[in-house]
RNA sequence: GCAGACGUAGCUCAGUUGGUUAGAGCGUCGGAUUGUGGCUCCGAAGGUCGUUGGUUCAACUCCAACCGUCUGUACCA
């Protein structure tokens, strides 16, 4: 006996990565097609860059030579240069534009979908490889480009079947937040680190509430496991000022979402101007903060003029994102409906996409100003949400018709193969059984598990009379419930018709059409009862 | 990264104060049934008890380290 079994290689997936099923791939393809259609309509063209880039081109996240793999997956090329898998699609686009700046006509409007990689701790719904779908305008300095991006995001949400009122594109401006901090004495290079801490604290508002934000702005906060997070160490006066701004933001944000849910409210432009008026109180006059407020105002006007303020795009000063390279307007798409996870708990889903203006990214390479704005949709995340909303079209691809094999001699196999090809030539998905044909029961079992709609059967008897049996597996499965013993079940040959060989294609086509009608009727009934 | 909980068959889990041969359900495969899926019945395969080391006459059980999973937190371009 094999006591010492050869140690088997264990099949295992790296953590944070997933295999994708046929249904997932098809659903994703369908989503991508809808998104692409919107981008194309706005006049964007596809451009693709590779998954690898030289690490230094990806941005500021390389320099740590001790841990070259922190955050990114990196390898050394044979000439010892560091290369990394891209962690977003924006930095590679900046590289592409900079490298081809002489050939590219600015403004350059492009889109791309692709996998990005992050070497981080994975969690439920958080992977180390995921798909983004970006659109960017490079060489577009005005906020009208930002406004256009927001409106395109809104159109994309609706193209995916998210009804107006169930999402909102929230717009803020980095200059405003920076201006608020400048106004309380946190300007200048020496306070850069603290500004980041403050922004992170504000970003935690959803999670920890006002009180938690206050703690993070001050000394720090202790979480339930007893772990302590160091705060920004601001004075009480500074904290008070920031918190006042945050509370004001929260108020506007909640109002904005209310308007987003109740589309058609005519007072929204007034709300927006009131909101922007309030913001001026928190920044210094004549500062870049004031400039940011002006920009928000302009965006609001542009959006309103195009009628997109109507439950689609809303000014919301509580948006904090792009802590690093964003320089002006920032925006994100938030879903407003409840999403339940696989455990049946309602989770706050947060944003499914976002973006902003990054005026400095191309300049790193070219030395000259190439302002740009763009956004990114988290395809995998959005798909999870769409599943919840039942907007993800179910897998409509019907499994193939199975041509079973009753006899294994070459002449018979040739006949089965020919039948299969005739079905295919008629545009019908079909396959001939390729397993061990000697156990006929296994062939139907295979067809059943694969979800085949029909099985074609031709043994010696049928061949002698020039016919085939066509078995309706769907109807047969239904009849199975009414039959108890196996002998009756087998001998009654339920849901099975005989037809002349010449009529196979026509008969299969008719039976498939009948099944499609049944499915449509059932879907209709299920929909009506909900 | 930090803190905590948990790791027994492909999956979900039992397993007595440390005691000799580690079990169940589901799933898989085979048979009852050489030409008919489901149901039912019979049978089989499948385990270095996460890994390594330690304590002990004896470890799935106790201890330590490591690995992995989950939860919270940090980071998230």
XYZ file of C-alpha atoms (C1' of nucleotides) in Angstrom, chain A residues 5 15 61 71-72 87 118 121 124 126 200 223-224 227 325 406 439-440 444 448-449 460-462 471 473 476 480 483-484 486 489-490 493 496, chain B residues 1-4 10 27-40 45-48 50 67-77:
70
model
C 2.009 9.014 -0.781
C -4.954 35.632 -1.213
C 5.148 55.465 -4.020
C 1.528 48.882 -1.553
C 2.629 47.881 -5.027
C -2.131 50.545 -8.961
C -2.609 46.812 -4.900
C -4.384 43.500 3.133
C -14.360 40.940 2.062
C -11.557 44.084 -1.240
C -8.090 61.816 7.076
C -10.738 51.923 19.070
C -12.644 49.033 20.586
C -5.544 50.315 19.699
C -2.311 64.473 -6.249
C -25.231 6.072 -28.496
C -22.681 5.040 -19.986
C -25.639 6.690 -21.541
C -28.058 12.983 -19.630
C -28.806 18.127 -16.738
C -26.029 19.588 -14.620
C -29.944 2.066 -33.752
C -33.765 2.059 -33.684
C -34.071 5.727 -34.583
C -35.700 15.446 -25.186
C -34.711 18.524 -20.289
C -38.574 16.649 -18.057
C -39.751 14.348 -12.398
C -43.035 10.431 -10.686
C -41.896 8.416 -7.707
C -37.266 5.153 -11.166
C -39.467 7.647 -14.747
C -37.116 5.996 -17.187
C -39.344 8.938 -21.373
C -39.467 13.563 -25.429
C 1.372 47.351 10.346
C -1.266 46.861 15.461
C -5.039 44.137 18.594
C -8.343 40.052 19.282
C -14.042 18.944 -1.088
C -20.922 16.532 -1.862
C -17.840 13.055 -5.096
C -17.258 8.159 -7.361
C -19.206 3.031 -8.218
C -23.452 -0.405 -8.169
C -28.952 -1.666 -8.135
C -30.218 0.233 -14.018
C -25.408 -2.574 -21.544
C -30.910 2.757 -24.553
C -32.687 7.809 -20.587
C -31.479 13.054 -15.764
C -34.747 13.295 -10.634
C -36.175 10.081 -6.168
C -34.744 5.648 -3.245
C -12.786 6.638 -1.942
C -11.342 10.847 0.706
C -7.649 13.066 7.036
C 0.557 14.142 8.024
C -2.851 24.378 9.652
C 1.520 30.199 8.569
C -3.520 31.057 7.201
C -8.707 32.881 7.859
C -12.118 36.294 10.148
C -13.265 40.940 13.061
C -11.752 45.805 14.598
C -8.080 49.560 13.610
C -4.172 51.949 10.559
C -2.858 52.779 5.440
C -5.315 53.141 0.692
C -2.037 56.502 -4.825
